[in-house]
């Protein structure tokens, strides 16, 4: 007769060890640690009255007093569980010890557990381990497995996974299912110093065959993930489904997720399983079902039903559902928009430590949505979420430190610390903004380049564009057109319009790649389709010059018009010029004035100069020397040489402004130094005449020389005259004649007349030449020059 066997099942691990032996090593699935009693061997019937007719305690006591270890163990059970004997922990311990002292393994195990839990004896870890080891060494599989768990968890003894693995293997080889499961998990996870996925599968299969649910579950996961076995969604689903049919909720959840991901079965079945769990009140399943219903890309989206299931899970305190429900109320999806309710649910989840909810609550507090604005409280929630590792919160907190707010003093080192933590988690905005912040400074440019590169590698098109600019210009990266081209190309293919334009320019100019006008035009066209005014302008220039396109002034004007209308100042200048000369459009000075003015207002010096000229000559508008002077001055201030020369002339002549030789000479000198031949001529003139300066024919000759070299006909004549007379230069008829001829060919009247007289009078070393004289006289008549 065996007493208390049934009751012992499931009751071994109470108190201290009950808390230890609820799950196997490394297993995420909780399970009851069951310890079936090893059946006692048959013994010869004693020569006393039939035990069936005697009180059980008396029967086993008589045997126990005679030293029968099995009887001593059975009496211990009777006193421990109060079965046919009073419940007496001390008495139970006494009988277990007597049996254990005789090497009875079951008793050694029970005595170890009593020392571990302090039942009927003072708690003593050393004694517990001693008796567990004794039983294990007698090949007691339950003791071996229990001892493995003791070393696995580091309770009662120093944690030692190698020793744990040795005891799991000993029990597993004796066929003990729990140990087979534990050994399989150890081998799978590489604990105990050895990872062997193939052997792990073998032991888990043995445990699963004996009905171990965790082993079956973990095998399903291994088939799902292709770990130690070929990935097989169908096999994973089959195993999950077997467990689910046994009521295993975790397996049903996993099966639903597998199907929801389109693996192993239909997504319809996933919803069915989630719904089955949800209707049983399972909060995680309610949350998952709501997620599927809220997903607008799912097979049957339903925001209203999603809100209902989020609500049920949220009411059970599931933080993830509370956060999701807050999002629905914030957006007004599936429920009436209510930011106050959104804040309430965000707060509920946030107070449970849900990082995304903490961040969302912070945003609501910053904006004063659903709650009075409170920057200080917002920052505190950002900080909590950041400490929990949420990169969005880390970046938000960091950038507040970088910028400084009313409630958070600027602290660049602290801001960089948080931003870097977010960036290290691949937060794109953190990486990109760190690049922007750090790249301008030589001390941090290298780090800035690194963050741009990380963001760009993740596909951040603005970072790719920034790298293109850096390598193109050689700013915070070595100048490398090929590398610039590579990054512009990646960003352009992602739709970044600035990169599309720059890539087109590199194809056009053959920078970083082989020159390819076809590719350039294709990318300019893509950028133009996105409204890039520079692309309009570039297409206009290519069309005007017939570069890659059939030459067409009308088509060029069309592109310039698009650029101009989009506000591109160079496009406005080009369109104004087309109207001014009637190129590709009908000549229209009013339109020319309109577009010159727009470009001039954007600071384009050439447009300012041309607008001034329209006012000066009274073309399309009444003559207005003051407005002319205003625009000439604006252009001149930007270094526009022609405008500087015109300003000088207006000061010198007192047109549109009070005459002022000093100011005139100052502007004339600027223009002359800029290479404007008219100004150079004027400088020569004032020095020759001594107007506003002391007369200086040498200085005059120098300026006439510079203007003449620029083919200024007036300067050529004047310099020729000075060579003829020997003023400021050594006299030379040869040089004089050469300069007169150049000026005359440019129709300078004085030069033509001087040549006619020279041929008539044999001057400048010229002899009689009727043919040349006739030529110059005809030229004079054609030009209307009277001698």
XYZ file of C-alpha atoms in Angstrom:
787
model
C 0.000 0.000 0.000
C 1.338 3.416 -0.990
C 0.133 6.454 0.908
C 0.066 10.061 -0.340
C 1.429 9.424 -3.800
C -1.305 11.350 -5.575
C -1.198 14.224 -3.146
C 2.561 14.631 -3.507
C 2.328 15.346 -7.217
C 2.616 19.097 -7.711
C 3.276 19.776 -4.033
C 6.980 19.110 -3.840
C 8.129 22.628 -4.664
C 6.571 24.719 -1.916
C 7.937 27.812 -0.185
C 11.505 28.626 -1.302
C 11.910 25.990 -3.980
C 8.375 26.516 -5.235
C 9.512 29.940 -6.342
C 12.538 28.470 -8.060
C 11.138 25.526 -9.925
C 8.260 27.097 -11.805
C 10.080 27.221 -15.133
C 12.965 25.565 -16.866
C 16.253 27.320 -17.606
C 16.032 29.975 -20.249
C 12.374 29.257 -20.860
C 9.934 32.103 -21.208
C 7.016 29.745 -20.614
C 5.927 29.167 -16.998
C 5.156 25.564 -16.067
C 4.452 23.585 -12.884
C 7.416 21.568 -11.721
C 5.931 18.120 -11.150
C 7.726 15.478 -9.109
C 6.036 12.084 -9.411
C 7.120 9.717 -6.658
C 9.391 6.942 -7.846
C 7.364 3.721 -7.290
C 8.622 1.749 -4.295
C 10.003 -1.710 -4.998
C 7.940 -4.714 -3.903
C 8.891 -6.108 -0.443
C 8.157 -9.388 1.202
C 5.010 -9.327 3.341
C 5.912 -9.175 7.030
C 4.725 -11.894 9.377
C 2.107 -9.732 11.013
C -1.570 -9.214 10.538
C -2.692 -8.326 6.998
C -2.069 -4.546 6.678
C -5.408 -4.056 4.952
C -7.099 -4.962 8.209
C -4.815 -2.910 10.452
C -4.626 0.899 10.773
C -2.169 2.093 8.092
C -0.068 4.197 10.463
C 0.319 1.229 12.836
C 1.283 -1.044 9.964
C 3.968 1.270 8.570
C 5.168 2.194 12.050
C 5.800 -1.427 12.923
C 7.847 -1.841 9.749
C 9.618 1.471 10.216
C 10.640 0.627 13.751
C 12.226 -2.497 12.359
C 14.388 -0.259 10.102
C 12.459 -0.572 6.838
C 13.504 2.483 4.855
C 10.462 2.446 2.603
C 8.188 2.346 5.644
C 10.105 5.219 7.238
C 9.691 7.278 4.045
C 5.958 6.455 3.855
C 5.439 7.510 7.473
C 7.179 10.789 6.645
C 4.661 11.356 3.855
C 1.731 10.547 6.161
C 2.883 13.111 8.752
C 3.751 15.708 6.117
C 0.386 15.573 4.414
C -1.798 14.613 7.423
C -2.949 11.429 5.718
C -3.916 8.705 8.261
C -1.795 10.624 10.750
C -1.801 14.075 12.370
C -0.040 16.756 10.321
C 3.339 17.041 12.040
C 6.272 18.651 10.216
C 8.831 17.687 12.818
C 7.695 14.054 12.869
C 7.715 13.988 9.052
C 11.268 15.283 9.047
C 12.360 12.682 11.642
C 11.094 9.752 9.567
C 12.483 11.194 6.305
C 15.901 11.533 7.973
C 15.827 7.911 9.204
C 15.098 6.708 5.690
C 17.619 9.086 4.166
C 20.303 7.915 6.542
C 19.786 4.465 5.040
C 20.338 5.865 1.538
C 16.670 5.872 0.499
C 16.777 8.291 -2.438
C 13.142 9.467 -2.250
C 13.668 10.362 1.394
C 16.931 12.157 0.620
C 15.043 14.272 -1.920
C 12.191 15.066 0.515
C 14.632 15.916 3.274
C 16.571 18.221 0.912
C 13.384 20.074 0.048
C 12.515 20.497 3.743
C 15.953 22.004 4.441
C 15.566 24.260 1.424
C 12.164 25.516 2.561
C 12.677 25.401 6.339
C 9.766 23.023 6.942
C 10.050 20.964 10.113
C 13.674 22.052 10.347
C 15.670 25.272 10.252
C 16.335 26.403 6.682
C 19.831 25.291 5.697
C 21.032 25.607 2.104
C 24.112 23.502 2.726
C 22.077 20.589 4.074
C 19.589 20.953 1.244
C 22.324 20.682 -1.375
C 24.003 17.817 0.513
C 20.851 15.652 0.523
C 19.907 16.621 -3.058
C 23.383 15.582 -4.175
C 23.094 12.309 -2.255
C 19.831 11.464 -3.991
C 21.160 12.569 -7.362
C 24.228 10.386 -6.973
C 21.896 7.438 -6.469
C 20.556 8.161 -10.005
C 17.325 9.669 -8.720
C 16.237 11.633 -11.871
C 14.010 14.075 -9.992
C 16.839 14.924 -7.604
C 19.258 15.233 -10.509
C 16.948 17.630 -12.356
C 16.241 19.578 -9.170
C 19.935 19.857 -8.441
C 20.448 21.107 -12.009
C 17.855 23.824 -11.391
C 19.541 24.793 -8.118
C 22.850 25.378 -9.922
C 21.060 27.022 -12.857
C 19.411 29.650 -10.636
C 22.216 30.097 -8.128
C 19.893 29.454 -5.175
C 21.137 27.275 -2.310
C 24.487 27.039 -4.121
C 26.754 29.209 -6.259
C 25.432 29.513 -9.787
C 27.239 27.047 -12.032
C 25.754 26.347 -15.456
C 28.338 23.671 -16.295
C 27.322 21.669 -13.206
C 23.651 22.336 -13.940
C 24.057 20.968 -17.452
C 25.796 17.837 -16.109
C 22.870 17.026 -13.785
C 20.258 17.786 -16.440
C 22.010 15.355 -18.758
C 22.174 12.662 -16.076
C 18.427 12.875 -15.458
C 17.627 13.202 -19.150
C 19.506 10.029 -19.961
C 17.341 8.274 -17.384
C 14.317 9.364 -19.410
C 13.105 12.123 -17.087
C 11.051 14.466 -19.305
C 11.651 17.653 -17.309
C 15.396 17.150 -17.509
C 15.229 16.364 -21.219
C 13.411 19.649 -21.694
C 15.914 21.571 -19.571
C 18.912 19.977 -21.288
C 17.422 20.796 -24.695
C 17.004 24.436 -23.720
C 20.564 24.575 -22.369
C 21.995 23.141 -25.571
C 19.891 25.457 -27.709
C 20.961 28.594 -25.873
C 24.611 27.617 -25.450
C 24.429 27.559 -21.673
C 26.773 25.362 -19.703
C 29.537 26.078 -22.179
C 28.188 24.107 -25.127
C 25.743 24.997 -27.884
C 24.524 22.163 -30.052
C 21.304 22.930 -31.883
C 21.022 19.478 -33.433
C 21.261 17.734 -30.061
C 18.974 20.341 -28.523
C 16.261 19.396 -31.003
C 16.716 15.703 -30.176
C 16.264 16.198 -26.427
C 13.328 18.566 -26.858
C 11.686 16.030 -29.157
C 12.068 13.335 -26.474
C 10.554 15.631 -23.860
C 7.717 16.648 -26.185
C 6.954 12.980 -26.881
C 6.445 12.586 -23.135
C 3.961 15.440 -23.174
C 6.158 18.326 -22.062
C 4.321 21.398 -23.338
C 7.289 23.766 -23.034
C 9.438 21.446 -25.106
C 6.730 21.279 -27.747
C 6.369 25.059 -27.667
C 10.110 25.685 -27.975
C 10.380 23.197 -30.830
C 7.621 25.065 -32.628
C 9.588 28.276 -32.174
C 12.723 26.624 -33.552
C 10.836 25.496 -36.653
C 9.356 28.971 -36.959
C 12.803 30.592 -36.791
C 14.789 27.881 -38.585
C 16.938 27.298 -35.500
C 18.644 23.887 -35.520
C 16.134 22.656 -38.090
C 15.137 23.880 -41.534
C 12.622 26.679 -41.223
C 9.186 25.149 -41.615
C 6.172 27.359 -40.964
C 3.764 24.482 -41.503
C 5.506 22.319 -38.876
C 5.648 25.244 -36.441
C 1.940 25.885 -36.971
C 1.116 22.197 -36.486
C 2.901 22.090 -33.143
C 1.402 25.372 -31.964
C -2.023 24.168 -32.974
C -1.575 20.922 -31.016
C -0.739 22.916 -27.916
C -3.518 25.402 -28.568
C -6.029 22.555 -28.680
C -4.803 21.606 -25.213
C -5.623 25.111 -24.011
C -2.105 26.545 -24.194
C -2.775 30.265 -24.531
C 0.834 31.181 -25.373
C 0.820 28.729 -28.281
C -2.477 30.090 -29.525
C -1.034 33.620 -29.441
C 2.059 32.486 -31.303
C -0.017 30.633 -33.872
C -2.159 33.687 -34.433
C 0.918 35.876 -34.932
C 2.419 33.336 -37.342
C -0.741 33.336 -39.451
C -1.050 37.112 -39.194
C 2.409 37.406 -40.748
C 1.217 35.276 -43.668
C 3.196 32.215 -42.564
C 1.934 28.699 -42.094
C -1.705 29.607 -42.723
C -4.126 32.292 -43.788
C -4.454 35.685 -42.167
C -8.153 35.006 -41.815
C -7.308 32.229 -39.369
C -5.038 34.613 -37.450
C -7.945 36.929 -36.820
C -10.058 33.946 -35.842
C -7.511 32.830 -33.232
C -6.982 36.334 -31.891
C -10.711 36.777 -31.663
C -11.102 33.453 -29.847
C -8.534 34.508 -27.265
C -9.894 38.025 -27.042
C -13.401 36.793 -26.369
C -12.007 34.759 -23.475
C -10.777 38.022 -22.009
C -7.104 37.581 -22.866
C -5.760 41.159 -22.799
C -2.662 40.583 -24.999
C -4.853 38.909 -27.612
C -7.363 41.746 -27.418
C -4.479 44.116 -28.052
C -3.154 42.086 -30.980
C -6.613 41.746 -32.505
C -7.081 45.497 -32.190
C -3.681 46.065 -33.842
C -4.754 43.990 -36.843
C -8.072 45.768 -37.097
C -6.467 49.206 -36.757
C -3.967 48.476 -39.520
C -5.415 50.063 -42.648
C -3.362 47.722 -44.827
C -4.791 44.580 -43.217
C -7.358 42.339 -44.905
C -10.299 43.684 -42.907
C -9.503 47.002 -41.206
C -12.101 48.255 -38.765
C -11.056 51.151 -36.558
C -14.309 51.105 -34.590
C -13.917 47.455 -33.587
C -10.227 48.041 -32.961
C -11.121 50.780 -30.489
C -13.493 48.400 -28.706
C -10.800 45.736 -28.228
C -8.181 48.292 -27.214
C -10.676 49.551 -24.659
C -11.214 46.060 -23.204
C -7.488 45.393 -22.959
C -6.866 48.874 -21.575
C -9.531 48.353 -18.937
C -7.542 45.310 -17.826
C -4.515 47.544 -17.354
C -2.501 46.521 -20.424
C -0.217 49.503 -20.978
C 0.311 48.863 -24.700
C -3.457 48.905 -25.257
C -3.847 52.059 -23.181
C -1.214 53.749 -25.321
C -2.848 52.601 -28.560
C -6.281 53.709 -27.357
C -4.851 57.120 -26.525
C -3.590 57.329 -30.097
C -7.055 56.601 -31.500
C -8.622 59.322 -29.349
C -5.882 61.768 -30.334
C -6.425 61.098 -34.044
C -10.181 60.550 -33.927
C -9.929 57.091 -35.521
C -12.704 54.665 -34.621
C -13.803 57.003 -31.833
C -14.785 60.616 -31.553
C -11.655 62.764 -31.354
C -11.098 63.696 -27.740
C -7.663 64.889 -26.727
C -8.542 64.937 -23.039
C -9.407 61.236 -23.139
C -6.250 60.634 -25.172
C -4.206 62.288 -22.426
C -5.945 60.158 -19.777
C -5.012 56.921 -21.524
C -1.488 58.093 -22.344
C -1.023 58.945 -18.681
C -2.348 55.551 -17.554
C 0.169 53.762 -19.767
C 2.943 56.234 -18.965
C 2.563 55.662 -15.243
C 3.134 51.956 -15.904
C 6.428 52.815 -17.543
C 5.341 52.554 -21.186
C 8.028 54.636 -22.897
C 6.065 55.523 -26.048
C 3.124 56.651 -23.920
C 5.452 58.768 -21.800
C 6.757 60.426 -24.947
C 3.242 60.937 -26.359
C 2.105 62.467 -23.074
C 5.083 64.793 -23.184
C 4.131 65.960 -26.669
C 0.567 66.665 -25.551
C 1.895 68.698 -22.618
C 4.247 70.663 -24.886
C 1.420 71.593 -27.260
C -1.247 72.050 -24.587
C -3.514 69.534 -26.288
C -6.054 67.893 -24.020
C -4.254 69.318 -21.024
C -2.863 72.746 -20.050
C 0.529 73.323 -21.621
C 3.309 72.490 -19.197
C 6.821 72.438 -20.642
C 8.369 71.410 -17.341
C 6.132 68.361 -16.971
C 6.634 67.503 -20.631
C 10.400 67.495 -20.218
C 10.080 65.211 -17.220
C 8.059 62.693 -19.246
C 10.547 62.956 -22.101
C 13.307 62.263 -19.601
C 11.516 59.164 -18.236
C 10.975 57.801 -21.731
C 14.561 58.627 -22.682
C 15.889 56.754 -19.656
C 13.851 53.747 -20.773
C 15.740 53.861 -24.051
C 13.130 55.366 -26.395
C 15.196 57.034 -29.132
C 12.452 59.532 -30.061
C 12.408 60.784 -26.492
C 16.197 60.838 -26.270
C 16.376 62.961 -29.404
C 13.581 65.283 -28.288
C 15.152 65.776 -24.859
C 18.596 66.207 -26.369
C 17.488 68.834 -28.840
C 15.766 70.794 -26.099
C 19.067 70.915 -24.264
C 20.833 71.944 -27.484
C 18.377 74.776 -28.167
C 17.355 75.669 -24.622
C 13.737 76.261 -23.622
C 11.929 78.308 -21.018
C 12.077 75.404 -18.572
C 15.341 73.831 -19.681
C 18.529 75.919 -19.794
C 20.718 75.386 -22.822
C 23.283 72.684 -22.144
C 25.106 71.594 -25.293
C 27.118 68.718 -23.763
C 23.971 67.233 -22.184
C 22.037 67.721 -25.401
C 24.730 65.990 -27.415
C 24.812 63.128 -24.909
C 21.103 62.387 -25.357
C 21.151 62.970 -29.107
C 24.074 60.572 -29.476
C 22.201 57.914 -27.473
C 19.289 58.227 -29.882
C 21.591 58.227 -32.890
C 23.313 55.047 -31.705
C 19.879 53.405 -31.872
C 19.714 54.364 -35.560
C 17.307 57.261 -34.974
C 17.511 58.994 -38.345
C 16.599 62.496 -37.235
C 19.136 62.328 -34.418
C 21.867 61.181 -36.791
C 21.007 63.816 -39.385
C 20.729 66.671 -36.901
C 23.981 65.675 -35.216
C 25.534 65.889 -38.655
C 24.122 69.391 -39.124
C 25.258 70.481 -35.676
C 28.755 69.027 -35.665
C 29.934 69.240 -39.272
C 30.548 73.052 -39.461
C 33.186 73.037 -36.710
C 36.673 71.749 -37.606
C 36.907 70.140 -34.148
C 33.771 68.031 -34.650
C 33.536 67.859 -38.445
C 34.748 64.269 -38.537
C 32.002 63.148 -36.161
C 29.454 65.176 -38.117
C 30.531 63.398 -41.286
C 30.143 60.034 -39.520
C 26.553 60.788 -38.427
C 25.608 62.034 -41.900
C 27.085 58.835 -43.320
C 25.118 56.629 -40.910
C 21.863 58.407 -41.680
C 22.600 58.327 -45.393
C 23.327 54.597 -45.263
C 19.842 54.124 -43.808
C 18.341 55.979 -46.753
C 17.915 59.462 -45.259
C 17.843 61.487 -48.480
C 18.686 64.831 -46.854
C 21.774 63.250 -45.281
C 22.703 61.794 -48.666
C 22.293 65.256 -50.196
C 24.429 66.799 -47.433
C 27.179 64.270 -48.097
C 26.987 65.068 -51.794
C 27.476 68.772 -51.049
C 30.318 68.050 -48.611
C 32.260 65.875 -51.053
C 31.471 68.199 -53.963
C 32.689 71.322 -52.192
C 35.311 69.713 -49.956
C 33.872 71.350 -46.852
C 33.876 68.857 -43.955
C 34.888 65.935 -46.186
C 37.747 65.545 -48.656
C 36.786 66.943 -52.059
C 35.786 63.933 -54.123
C 33.507 64.407 -57.116
C 33.030 60.669 -57.583
C 31.855 60.275 -53.965
C 29.622 63.347 -54.306
C 28.125 61.859 -57.453
C 27.445 58.565 -55.642
C 25.525 60.225 -52.789
C 23.626 62.606 -55.074
C 22.598 59.613 -57.155
C 21.233 57.701 -54.136
C 19.305 60.732 -52.906
C 18.065 61.572 -56.393
C 16.724 58.059 -56.844
C 14.857 58.532 -53.538
C 13.202 61.632 -54.961
C 15.308 64.377 -53.364
C 14.857 67.242 -55.799
C 18.030 69.111 -54.821
C 20.054 65.973 -55.465
C 18.301 65.431 -58.777
C 19.368 68.901 -59.884
C 22.953 68.487 -58.647
C 23.236 65.041 -60.211
C 22.059 66.479 -63.524
C 24.662 69.243 -63.248
C 27.420 66.675 -62.649
C 26.318 64.685 -65.696
C 26.259 67.912 -67.735
C 29.717 69.012 -66.633
C 31.321 65.559 -66.448
C 32.144 65.862 -62.741
C 32.578 62.595 -60.872
C 31.269 60.720 -63.898
C 31.513 60.633 -67.664
C 29.812 63.600 -69.322
C 26.344 62.489 -70.406
C 23.959 65.160 -71.678
C 21.150 62.638 -72.069
C 21.354 61.676 -68.400
C 21.717 65.332 -67.441
C 18.560 66.255 -69.335
C 16.692 63.298 -67.818
C 17.559 64.381 -64.263
C 16.953 68.084 -64.976
C 13.546 67.019 -66.288
C 12.809 64.974 -63.135
C 13.764 67.946 -60.973
C 11.656 70.271 -63.131
C 8.664 67.971 -62.652
C 9.081 68.582 -58.928
C 9.060 72.355 -59.533
C 12.775 73.060 -59.145
C 13.299 76.500 -60.684
C 17.018 75.851 -61.227
C 16.094 72.872 -63.395
C 13.777 75.082 -65.473
C 16.650 77.527 -65.939
C 19.139 74.796 -66.869
C 16.778 73.306 -69.439
C 16.322 76.798 -70.852
C 20.073 77.331 -71.155
C 20.569 73.946 -72.837
C 17.760 74.679 -75.266
C 18.972 78.213 -76.035
C 22.460 76.963 -76.844
C 21.321 73.799 -78.626
C 23.269 71.676 -76.163
C 21.594 68.263 -76.019
C 18.453 69.734 -77.589
C 17.615 71.213 -80.978
C 18.371 74.938 -80.603
C 15.115 76.802 -79.989
C 14.827 80.334 -78.617
C 11.071 79.922 -78.217
C 11.481 76.739 -76.142
C 14.238 78.374 -74.141
C 11.961 81.339 -73.431
C 9.271 78.904 -72.244
C 11.664 77.327 -69.735
C 12.925 80.744 -68.617
C 9.327 81.818 -68.070
C 8.719 78.793 -65.824
C 11.864 79.585 -63.875
C 10.913 83.253 -63.625
C 7.385 82.517 -62.466
C 8.847 80.173 -59.825
C 10.888 83.089 -58.517
C 14.285 82.129 -59.894
C 16.191 85.436 -60.199
C 18.472 84.297 -63.013
C 15.434 83.013 -64.885
C 13.800 86.401 -64.438
C 16.934 88.101 -65.808
C 17.090 85.743 -68.792
C 13.389 86.196 -69.578
C 13.755 89.971 -69.281
C 16.595 89.869 -71.781
C 14.573 87.709 -74.197
C 11.794 90.307 -74.111
C 14.281 93.184 -74.403
C 15.799 91.902 -77.657
C 12.841 89.910 -78.990
C 14.591 86.551 -78.741
C 12.153 83.621 -78.764
C 9.328 86.048 -77.947
C 7.976 89.233 -79.438
C 10.031 92.223 -78.339
C 8.243 93.793 -75.389
C 10.139 96.339 -73.305
C 7.311 96.521 -70.764
C 7.720 92.793 -70.091
C 11.483 93.220 -70.104
C 11.116 95.967 -67.492
C 8.799 93.758 -65.384
C 11.203 90.823 -65.220
C 14.323 92.938 -64.825
C 12.657 94.628 -61.896
C 11.771 91.309 -60.226
C 15.325 90.026 -60.635
C 16.748 93.376 -59.524
C 14.661 93.257 -56.368
C 16.272 89.879 -55.614
C 19.706 91.458 -55.874
C 20.825 90.381 -59.349
C 23.417 92.984 -60.334
C 23.020 92.548 -64.088
C 19.244 93.016 -63.769
C 19.765 96.115 -61.627
C 22.090 97.531 -64.289
C 19.663 96.790 -67.128
C 16.727 98.220 -65.166
C 18.757 101.371 -64.569
C 19.426 101.573 -68.302
C 15.679 101.390 -69.073
C 15.074 104.286 -66.686
C 18.062 106.199 -68.102
C 17.002 105.945 -71.723
C 13.264 106.129 -71.021
C 12.481 102.784 -72.633
C 9.053 101.366 -71.574
C 9.018 103.908 -68.746
C 9.489 107.690 -68.665
C 13.110 108.810 -68.417
C 14.001 108.944 -64.746
C 17.654 109.657 -64.005
C 17.178 109.390 -60.246
C 15.705 105.881 -60.446
C 18.331 105.028 -63.021
C 21.041 106.179 -60.614
C 19.452 104.197 -57.738
C 19.638 100.913 -59.690
C 23.065 101.667 -61.199
C 24.367 102.273 -57.677
C 22.833 98.987 -56.445
C 24.597 97.062 -59.199
C 27.809 99.052 -58.806
C 27.936 98.229 -55.084
C 28.066 94.539 -56.056
C 31.087 95.126 -58.273
C 29.242 95.334 -61.603
C 31.891 97.094 -63.698
C 29.565 98.589 -66.328
C 27.311 99.970 -63.589
C 30.324 101.422 -61.798
C 31.419 103.136 -65.009
C 27.925 104.530 -65.576
C 27.698 105.801 -62.002
C 31.063 107.463 -62.492
C 29.900 109.151 -65.695
C 26.688 110.364 -64.003
C 28.647 111.883 -61.108
C 31.152 113.452 -63.448
C 28.440 114.946 -65.680
C 25.907 115.666 -62.933
C 23.162 113.603 -64.585
C 20.593 112.279 -62.073
C 22.757 113.450 -59.230
C 24.680 116.557 -58.163
C 27.951 116.755 -60.068
C 30.779 115.446 -57.939
C 34.211 114.901 -59.476
C 35.605 113.222 -56.371
C 32.781 110.675 -56.211
C 32.823 110.287 -59.966
C 36.525 109.586 -60.023
C 36.136 107.142 -57.122
C 33.529 105.105 -59.032
C 35.426 105.482 -62.281
C 38.531 104.051 -60.629
C 36.560 101.081 -59.252
C 35.103 100.368 -62.663
C 38.413 100.808 -64.379
C 40.145 98.439 -61.986
C 37.340 95.941 -62.674
C 38.249 96.030 -66.360
C 35.486 98.307 -67.677
C 36.966 99.959 -70.769
C 34.584 102.926 -70.694
C 35.694 103.707 -67.161
C 39.310 103.240 -68.141
C 38.756 105.700 -70.994
C 37.099 108.153 -68.602
C 40.043 107.905 -66.213
C 42.383 108.709 -69.080
C 40.179 111.603 -70.121
C 40.010 113.289 -66.700
C 43.773 112.956 -66.187
C 44.434 114.341 -69.656
C 42.077 117.266 -69.132
C 42.867 117.741 -65.466
C 39.194 117.709 -64.517
C 38.826 117.011 -60.790
C 42.476 115.928 -60.621
C 45.835 117.431 -61.413
C 46.568 117.105 -65.100
C 48.826 114.102 -65.660
C 49.365 113.018 -69.254
C 51.470 110.012 -68.229
C 48.612 108.694 -66.047
C 46.189 109.536 -68.833
C 48.257 107.534 -71.339
C 48.316 104.570 -68.952
C 44.520 104.457 -68.701
C 44.019 105.031 -72.425
C 46.442 102.157 -72.991
C 44.314 99.790 -70.828
C 41.079 100.857 -72.516
C 42.626 100.600 -75.969
C 43.793 97.051 -75.224
C 40.116 96.304 -74.545
C 39.226 97.638 -78.027
C 37.726 100.905 -76.813
C 37.818 102.957 -80.032
C 37.817 106.364 -78.323
C 40.744 105.365 -76.162
C 42.575 104.001 -79.209
C 42.178 107.371 -80.972
C 43.230 109.409 -77.944
C 46.256 107.226 -77.293
C 47.153 107.478 -81.000
C 46.970 111.259 -80.727
C 49.277 111.184 -77.662
C 51.816 109.045 -79.585
C 51.611 111.476 -82.530
C 52.218 114.477 -80.246
C 54.532 112.732 -77.796
C 52.333 113.533 -74.785
C 52.811 111.151 -71.863
C 54.561 108.709 -74.189
C 57.511 108.792 -76.522
C 56.426 110.140 -79.931
C 55.861 107.423 -82.521
C 54.076 107.850 -85.830
C 54.064 104.090 -86.226
C 52.188 103.533 -82.919
C 49.892 106.467 -83.670
C 49.030 105.093 -87.111
C 48.390 101.611 -85.741
C 45.981 102.969 -83.108
C 44.226 105.296 -85.574
C 43.655 102.376 -87.942
C 42.170 100.194 -85.137
C 39.840 103.007 -84.050
C 38.836 103.841 -87.611
C 37.938 100.256 -88.363
C 35.597 100.487 -85.334
C 34.045 103.601 -86.998
C 35.517 106.136 -84.599
C 34.832 109.390 -86.603
C 37.916 111.274 -85.436
C 40.171 108.397 -86.427
C 38.665 108.168 -89.920
C 39.095 111.931 -90.480
C 42.667 111.817 -89.197
C 43.543 109.018 -91.611
C 42.002 110.890 -94.594
C 44.094 113.968 -93.782
C 47.182 111.842 -93.290
C 46.792 110.251 -96.724
C 46.063 113.648 -98.297
C 49.045 115.371 -96.678
C 51.487 112.507 -96.547
C 51.589 112.607 -92.765
C 52.424 109.877 -90.227
C 54.901 108.466 -92.700
C 52.241 107.720 -95.271
C 52.928 108.253 -98.986
C 50.330 108.970 -101.649
C 47.790 106.094 -101.836
C 44.696 106.945 -103.868
C 43.114 103.579 -103.227
C 43.367 103.783 -99.408
C 42.294 107.425 -99.464
C 39.216 106.490 -101.476
C 38.440 103.660 -99.035
C 38.454 105.941 -96.025
C 36.506 108.692 -97.765
C 33.784 106.188 -98.706
C 33.730 104.934 -95.115
C 33.335 108.503 -93.880
C 30.430 109.154 -96.222
C 28.752 105.865 -95.239
C 29.056 106.852 -91.604
C 27.801 110.368 -92.245
C 31.027 111.930 -91.098
C 31.662 115.514 -92.235
C 35.314 116.511 -92.459
